[in-house]
PDB file of C-alpha atoms in Angstrom:
ATOM      1  CA  MET A   1      15.466 -10.313  27.078  1.00 50.00           C
ATOM      2  CA  SER A   2      17.792 -10.514  29.920  1.00 67.00           C
ATOM      3  CA  VAL A   3      18.589  -6.730  29.506  1.00 66.00           C
ATOM      4  CA  MET A   4      17.453  -4.818  32.906  1.00 76.00           C
ATOM      5  CA  ASP A   5      16.854  -1.535  31.569  1.00 78.00           C
ATOM      6  CA  GLU A   6      12.839  -1.370  30.289  1.00 79.00           C
ATOM      7  CA  GLN A   7      13.620   1.178  27.739  1.00 76.00           C
ATOM      8  CA  ALA A   8      16.281  -1.054  26.141  1.00 75.00           C
ATOM      9  CA  ARG A   9      14.100  -4.023  25.765  1.00 76.00           C
ATOM     10  CA  GLN A  10      11.262  -1.948  24.599  1.00 75.00           C
ATOM     11  CA  TYR A  11      13.864  -0.613  21.695  1.00 71.00           C
ATOM     12  CA  MET A  12      15.089  -3.919  21.501  1.00 76.00           C
ATOM     13  CA  ALA A  13      11.468  -5.372  20.964  1.00 76.00           C
ATOM     14  CA  GLN A  14      10.932  -2.503  18.309  1.00 70.00           C
ATOM     15  CA  ASP A  15      13.731  -3.424  16.624  1.00 69.00           C
ATOM     16  CA  ILE A  16      12.922  -7.523  16.565  1.00 76.00           C
ATOM     17  CA  ASP A  17       9.510  -6.273  15.249  1.00 67.00           C
ATOM     18  CA  GLN A  18      11.299  -4.186  12.261  1.00 63.00           C
ATOM     19  CA  LEU A  19      13.455  -7.145  11.598  1.00 65.00           C
ATOM     20  CA  ASP A  20      10.194  -9.151  10.873  1.00 65.00           C
ATOM     21  CA  ALA A  21       8.382  -7.036   9.226  1.00 61.00           C
ATOM     22  CA  ILE A  22      11.365  -6.793   6.470  1.00 60.00           C
ATOM     23  CA  ILE A  23      11.799 -10.258   6.365  1.00 66.00           C
ATOM     24  CA  ASN A  24       8.010 -10.286   5.632  1.00 63.00           C
ATOM     25  CA  LYS A  25       8.560  -7.955   3.219  1.00 58.00           C
ATOM     26  CA  PHE A  26      11.096  -9.801   1.026  1.00 61.00           C
ATOM     27  CA  MET A  27       9.366 -12.863   1.232  1.00 65.00           C
ATOM     28  CA  ASP A  28       6.137 -11.245  -0.266  1.00 59.00           C
ATOM     29  CA  TYR A  29       8.474  -9.810  -3.224  1.00 57.00           C
ATOM     30  CA  ALA A  30       9.908 -13.765  -3.602  1.00 61.00           C
ATOM     31  CA  ARG A  31       6.384 -15.299  -3.640  1.00 62.00           C
ATOM     32  CA  PRO A  32       5.650 -17.276  -6.404  1.00 59.00           C
ATOM     33  CA  SER A  33       3.363 -16.132  -9.420  1.00 58.00           C
ATOM     34  CA  GLU A  34       0.861 -18.629  -9.591  1.00 67.00           C
ATOM     35  CA  LEU A  35      -2.260 -17.337  -8.301  1.00 77.00           C
ATOM     36  CA  VAL A  36      -6.044 -18.427  -8.692  1.00 84.00           C
ATOM     37  CA  LEU A  37      -8.213 -15.636  -9.525  1.00 92.00           C
ATOM     38  CA  HIS A  38     -11.831 -15.184  -8.127  1.00 93.00           C
ATOM     39  CA  ALA A  39     -14.158 -12.680  -8.593  1.00 97.00           C
ATOM     40  CA  LEU A  40     -14.131 -10.577  -5.740  1.00 96.00           C
ATOM     41  CA  PRO A  41     -16.528  -7.514  -4.622  1.00 97.00           C
ATOM     42  CA  LEU A  42     -13.790  -4.785  -4.635  1.00 97.00           C
ATOM     43  CA  CYS A  43     -15.377  -2.296  -1.948  1.00 97.00           C
ATOM     44  CA  GLU A  44     -15.404  -5.448   1.014  1.00 97.00           C
ATOM     45  CA  LEU A  45     -11.834  -5.968   0.153  1.00 96.00           C
ATOM     46  CA  ILE A  46     -11.310  -2.432   0.870  1.00 97.00           C
ATOM     47  CA  GLU A  47     -13.230  -2.269   3.786  1.00 96.00           C
ATOM     48  CA  ARG A  48     -11.801  -5.261   5.060  1.00 94.00           C
ATOM     49  CA  GLU A  49      -7.990  -3.985   4.675  1.00 93.00           C
ATOM     50  CA  VAL A  50      -8.801  -0.313   5.877  1.00 94.00           C
ATOM     51  CA  GLN A  51      -9.835  -1.960   9.567  1.00 92.00           C
ATOM     52  CA  GLY A  52      -5.999  -2.103   9.723  1.00 89.00           C
ATOM     53  CA  PHE A  53      -5.759   1.194  10.072  1.00 89.00           C
ATOM     54  CA  ARG A  54      -7.794   2.885  12.944  1.00 86.00           C
ATOM     55  CA  ASP A  55      -5.689   5.537  14.243  1.00 89.00           C
ATOM     56  CA  PRO A  56      -7.336   8.782  12.729  1.00 90.00           C
ATOM     57  CA  SER A  57      -4.295  10.565  14.228  1.00 91.00           C
ATOM     58  CA  GLN A  58      -2.377   9.338  11.935  1.00 92.00           C
ATOM     59  CA  ILE A  59      -4.861   7.957   8.396  1.00 94.00           C
ATOM     60  CA  ARG A  60      -8.056   8.938   7.740  1.00 95.00           C
ATOM     61  CA  ILE A  61      -9.495   7.087   4.845  1.00 96.00           C
ATOM     62  CA  HIS A  62     -12.470   7.655   2.576  1.00 96.00           C
ATOM     63  CA  ASN A  63     -13.816   4.923   0.373  1.00 97.00           C
ATOM     64  CA  HIS A  64     -16.117   5.903  -2.408  1.00 97.00           C
ATOM     65  CA  VAL A  65     -16.095   2.587  -4.675  1.00 98.00           C
ATOM     66  CA  SER A  66     -19.409   0.790  -5.376  1.00 97.00           C
ATOM     67  CA  ARG A  67     -20.567  -2.357  -3.744  1.00 96.00           C
ATOM     68  CA  SER A  68     -21.525  -3.202  -7.327  1.00 97.00           C
ATOM     69  CA  ILE A  69     -18.032  -3.450  -8.803  1.00 98.00           C
ATOM     70  CA  MET A  70     -16.221  -6.666  -8.912  1.00 98.00           C
ATOM     71  CA  VAL A  71     -12.585  -7.663 -10.112  1.00 98.00           C
ATOM     72  CA  TRP A  72     -10.934 -10.829 -10.931  1.00 97.00           C
ATOM     73  CA  ALA A  73      -8.162 -11.249  -8.272  1.00 95.00           C
ATOM     74  CA  ASP A  74      -6.476 -13.146  -5.572  1.00 91.00           C
ATOM     75  CA  ASP A  75      -8.270 -12.141  -2.104  1.00 90.00           C
ATOM     76  CA  VAL A  76      -4.663 -11.900  -0.338  1.00 87.00           C
ATOM     77  CA  GLU A  77      -2.735 -10.580  -3.365  1.00 89.00           C
ATOM     78  CA  LEU A  78      -4.731  -7.646  -3.659  1.00 94.00           C
ATOM     79  CA  GLY A  79      -5.428  -7.283   0.234  1.00 91.00           C
ATOM     80  CA  ARG A  80      -1.483  -6.905   0.147  1.00 89.00           C
ATOM     81  CA  VAL A  81      -1.799  -4.406  -2.358  1.00 93.00           C
ATOM     82  CA  ILE A  82      -3.971  -1.805  -0.594  1.00 95.00           C
ATOM     83  CA  THR A  83      -2.556  -2.487   2.446  1.00 92.00           C
ATOM     84  CA  ASN A  84       0.760  -1.816   1.140  1.00 91.00           C
ATOM     85  CA  LEU A  85      -0.814   1.529  -0.336  1.00 94.00           C
ATOM     86  CA  LEU A  86      -2.724   2.777   2.759  1.00 94.00           C
ATOM     87  CA  GLU A  87       1.009   1.760   4.803  1.00 91.00           C
ATOM     88  CA  ASN A  88       2.946   4.424   2.237  1.00 90.00           C
ATOM     89  CA  SER A  89      -0.029   6.855   2.466  1.00 92.00           C
ATOM     90  CA  ARG A  90      -0.263   6.660   6.346  1.00 92.00           C
ATOM     91  CA  ARG A  91       3.935   7.651   6.202  1.00 90.00           C
ATOM     92  CA  TYR A  92       4.286   9.665   3.096  1.00 89.00           C
ATOM     93  CA  GLY A  93       1.092  11.154   2.101  1.00 89.00           C
ATOM     94  CA  HIS A  94       0.727  13.997   4.484  1.00 87.00           C
ATOM     95  CA  ALA A  95       1.794  17.446   5.759  1.00 83.00           C
ATOM     96  CA  GLN A  96       4.184  17.347   8.829  1.00 82.00           C
ATOM     97  CA  ASP A  97       1.754  16.953  11.872  1.00 85.00           C
ATOM     98  CA  GLU A  98      -1.419  16.296  10.243  1.00 89.00           C
ATOM     99  CA  ALA A  99      -3.226  12.826   9.562  1.00 92.00           C
ATOM    100  CA  ALA A 100      -2.996  11.465   5.993  1.00 93.00           C
ATOM    101  CA  GLU A 101      -6.068  12.287   4.106  1.00 93.00           C
ATOM    102  CA  VAL A 102      -6.748   9.180   1.656  1.00 96.00           C
ATOM    103  CA  GLU A 103      -9.437   8.910  -0.713  1.00 96.00           C
ATOM    104  CA  ILE A 104     -10.056   5.477  -2.452  1.00 98.00           C
ATOM    105  CA  SER A 105     -12.468   5.311  -5.885  1.00 98.00           C
ATOM    106  CA  ALA A 106     -13.123   3.054  -8.637  1.00 98.00           C
ATOM    107  CA  GLU A 107     -14.880   3.181 -12.091  1.00 97.00           C
ATOM    108  CA  ALA A 108     -15.823   0.173 -14.371  1.00 96.00           C
ATOM    109  CA  PHE A 109     -15.337   0.456 -17.667  1.00 94.00           C
ATOM    110  CA  GLY A 110     -15.762  -2.124 -20.308  1.00 95.00           C
ATOM    111  CA  ALA A 111     -13.508  -5.215 -19.382  1.00 96.00           C
ATOM    112  CA  GLU A 112     -11.769  -2.841 -16.637  1.00 97.00           C
ATOM    113  CA  VAL A 113     -11.880  -1.366 -13.262  1.00 98.00           C
ATOM    114  CA  LEU A 114      -9.516   1.768 -12.616  1.00 98.00           C
ATOM    115  CA  LEU A 115      -8.719   1.797  -8.841  1.00 98.00           C
ATOM    116  CA  ARG A 116      -6.968   4.886  -7.286  1.00 98.00           C
ATOM    117  CA  VAL A 117      -5.744   5.757  -4.105  1.00 97.00           C
ATOM    118  CA  ARG A 118      -4.934   9.474  -3.417  1.00 96.00           C
ATOM    119  CA  ASP A 119      -3.278  10.863  -0.729  1.00 95.00           C
ATOM    120  CA  HIS A 120      -2.709  14.788  -0.100  1.00 92.00           C
ATOM    121  CA  GLY A 121       0.597  14.866   0.800  1.00 90.00           C
ATOM    122  CA  PRO A 122       3.827  16.515  -0.643  1.00 90.00           C
ATOM    123  CA  GLY A 123       4.096  13.954  -4.157  1.00 89.00           C
ATOM    124  CA  VAL A 124       7.208  12.924  -5.527  1.00 89.00           C
ATOM    125  CA  PRO A 125       9.726  15.114  -7.185  1.00 89.00           C
ATOM    126  CA  PRO A 126       8.906  13.999 -10.801  1.00 90.00           C
ATOM    127  CA  ASP A 127      12.507  12.606 -11.954  1.00 89.00           C
ATOM    128  CA  LYS A 128      11.846  10.180  -8.579  1.00 88.00           C
ATOM    129  CA  LEU A 129       8.092   8.822  -9.741  1.00 86.00           C
ATOM    130  CA  SER A 130       9.667   6.462 -12.287  1.00 82.00           C
ATOM    131  CA  LYS A 131      11.924   4.519  -9.489  1.00 81.00           C
ATOM    132  CA  LEU A 132       9.144   4.413  -6.941  1.00 84.00           C
ATOM    133  CA  THR A 133       8.385   1.023  -7.711  1.00 77.00           C
ATOM    134  CA  THR A 134      12.222  -0.452  -7.854  1.00 76.00           C
ATOM    135  CA  PRO A 135      13.186  -2.389  -5.109  1.00 71.00           C
ATOM    136  CA  PHE A 136      15.084  -0.826  -2.243  1.00 63.00           C
ATOM    137  CA  PHE A 137      14.615   2.677  -3.699  1.00 59.00           C
ATOM    138  CA  ARG A 138      13.910   5.216  -1.187  1.00 60.00           C
ATOM    139  CA  GLY A 139      12.908   8.960  -2.352  1.00 61.00           C
ATOM    140  CA  ASP A 140      14.099  11.492   0.259  1.00 52.00           C
ATOM    141  CA  ALA A 141      11.364  11.519   2.491  1.00 51.00           C
ATOM    142  CA  ALA A 142      11.455   7.964   2.968  1.00 46.00           C
ATOM    143  CA  ARG A 143      15.100   8.049   3.508  1.00 36.00           C
ATOM    144  CA  THR A 144      15.267  10.306   6.595  1.00 43.00           C
ATOM    145  CA  ALA A 145      12.043   8.284   8.180  1.00 48.00           C
ATOM    146  CA  ALA A 146      13.026   5.203   6.958  1.00 48.00           C
ATOM    147  CA  THR A 147      11.951   1.794   8.750  1.00 52.00           C
ATOM    148  CA  GLY A 148      10.852  -0.586   6.167  1.00 52.00           C
ATOM    149  CA  ALA A 149      13.245  -2.337   3.421  1.00 52.00           C
ATOM    150  CA  GLY A 150      12.189  -0.025   0.498  1.00 61.00           C
ATOM    151  CA  LEU A 151      10.550  -3.090  -1.130  1.00 66.00           C
ATOM    152  CA  GLY A 152       6.427  -1.862  -0.503  1.00 73.00           C
ATOM    153  CA  LEU A 153       5.845  -0.288  -4.179  1.00 86.00           C
ATOM    154  CA  ALA A 154       7.745  -2.864  -5.826  1.00 85.00           C
ATOM    155  CA  ILE A 155       5.574  -5.611  -4.285  1.00 84.00           C
ATOM    156  CA  VAL A 156       2.589  -3.680  -5.263  1.00 89.00           C
ATOM    157  CA  GLU A 157       3.368  -3.421  -8.782  1.00 91.00           C
ATOM    158  CA  LYS A 158       4.679  -7.284  -8.878  1.00 89.00           C
ATOM    159  CA  SER A 159       1.043  -8.217  -6.958  1.00 89.00           C
ATOM    160  CA  VAL A 160      -0.753  -6.200  -9.361  1.00 93.00           C
ATOM    161  CA  ALA A 161       0.898  -7.977 -12.377  1.00 92.00           C
ATOM    162  CA  ARG A 162       0.766 -10.762 -10.944  1.00 90.00           C
ATOM    163  CA  ILE A 163      -3.619 -10.959 -11.132  1.00 93.00           C
ATOM    164  CA  GLY A 164      -3.343  -9.161 -14.305  1.00 93.00           C
ATOM    165  CA  GLY A 165      -3.327  -5.476 -13.814  1.00 95.00           C
ATOM    166  CA  GLU A 166      -1.359  -2.440 -14.285  1.00 96.00           C
ATOM    167  CA  LEU A 167       0.040  -0.028 -11.813  1.00 95.00           C
ATOM    168  CA  HIS A 168       0.954   3.721 -12.649  1.00 95.00           C
ATOM    169  CA  ILE A 169       1.874   6.647 -10.382  1.00 94.00           C
ATOM    170  CA  ASN A 170       1.712   9.978 -10.363  1.00 94.00           C
ATOM    171  CA  ASN A 171       1.711  13.265  -8.878  1.00 94.00           C
ATOM    172  CA  ALA A 172      -1.895  14.331  -8.092  1.00 92.00           C
ATOM    173  CA  ASP A 173      -3.109  17.613  -9.587  1.00 91.00           C
ATOM    174  CA  GLY A 174      -3.416  19.789  -6.229  1.00 87.00           C
ATOM    175  CA  GLY A 175      -1.010  18.273  -4.335  1.00 87.00           C
ATOM    176  CA  GLY A 176      -0.640  14.574  -3.056  1.00 91.00           C
ATOM    177  CA  LEU A 177       0.183  10.802  -4.493  1.00 93.00           C
ATOM    178  CA  ILE A 178      -2.385   9.004  -6.772  1.00 95.00           C
ATOM    179  CA  THR A 179      -1.894   5.383  -7.496  1.00 96.00           C
ATOM    180  CA  SER A 180      -4.112   3.796 -10.409  1.00 96.00           C
ATOM    181  CA  LEU A 181      -4.456   0.406 -10.499  1.00 97.00           C
ATOM    182  CA  ARG A 182      -5.899  -1.184 -13.716  1.00 97.00           C
ATOM    183  CA  LEU A 183      -7.776  -4.126 -12.658  1.00 97.00           C
ATOM    184  CA  ARG A 184      -9.901  -7.032 -14.867  1.00 97.00           C
ATOM    185  CA  ARG A 185     -13.371  -6.382 -14.232  1.00 97.00           C
ATOM    186  CA  ALA A 186     -15.458  -9.483 -13.552  1.00 96.00           C
ATOM    187  CA  GLN A 187     -18.950  -9.043 -14.395  1.00 80.00           C
TER     188      GLN A 187
END
């Protein structure tokens, strides 16, 4: 970059990184739907994705998923889902000037696994909950601090469907947002 001002170069580099991230989100959303599903240990996959969120001043993640739970999924696709949910929690699932506290749990029953990702932030106004997975939709808090394309939860919904699961998003009792994924259990 031929700009002499160091701060201007840093801002330009940040803008380029942001554009790259947005383009990658578009590509994720447009990805074709054929996948080969494998039996995956859910806890290990979550532990791998949690490694990308190391700054405890921004997010603290508590993984309560049993090592014995296995799901049918594509490793990359489900990893992308977990990463998007954690990134949403990091950005929006906390009180001002506090780190996001995130609880991840799973329960196996019958042919299904119910995976829950819960933050302890302000939650979402009830009239906006159903719109969260609409491409390019941003809630009020997301609009004021937006650095993405508004595709994160739309990608999550599409990815979960691609691996044969269902996504549900609700406000949690006592505050925060709880995202529930019904996945196919591998035994």
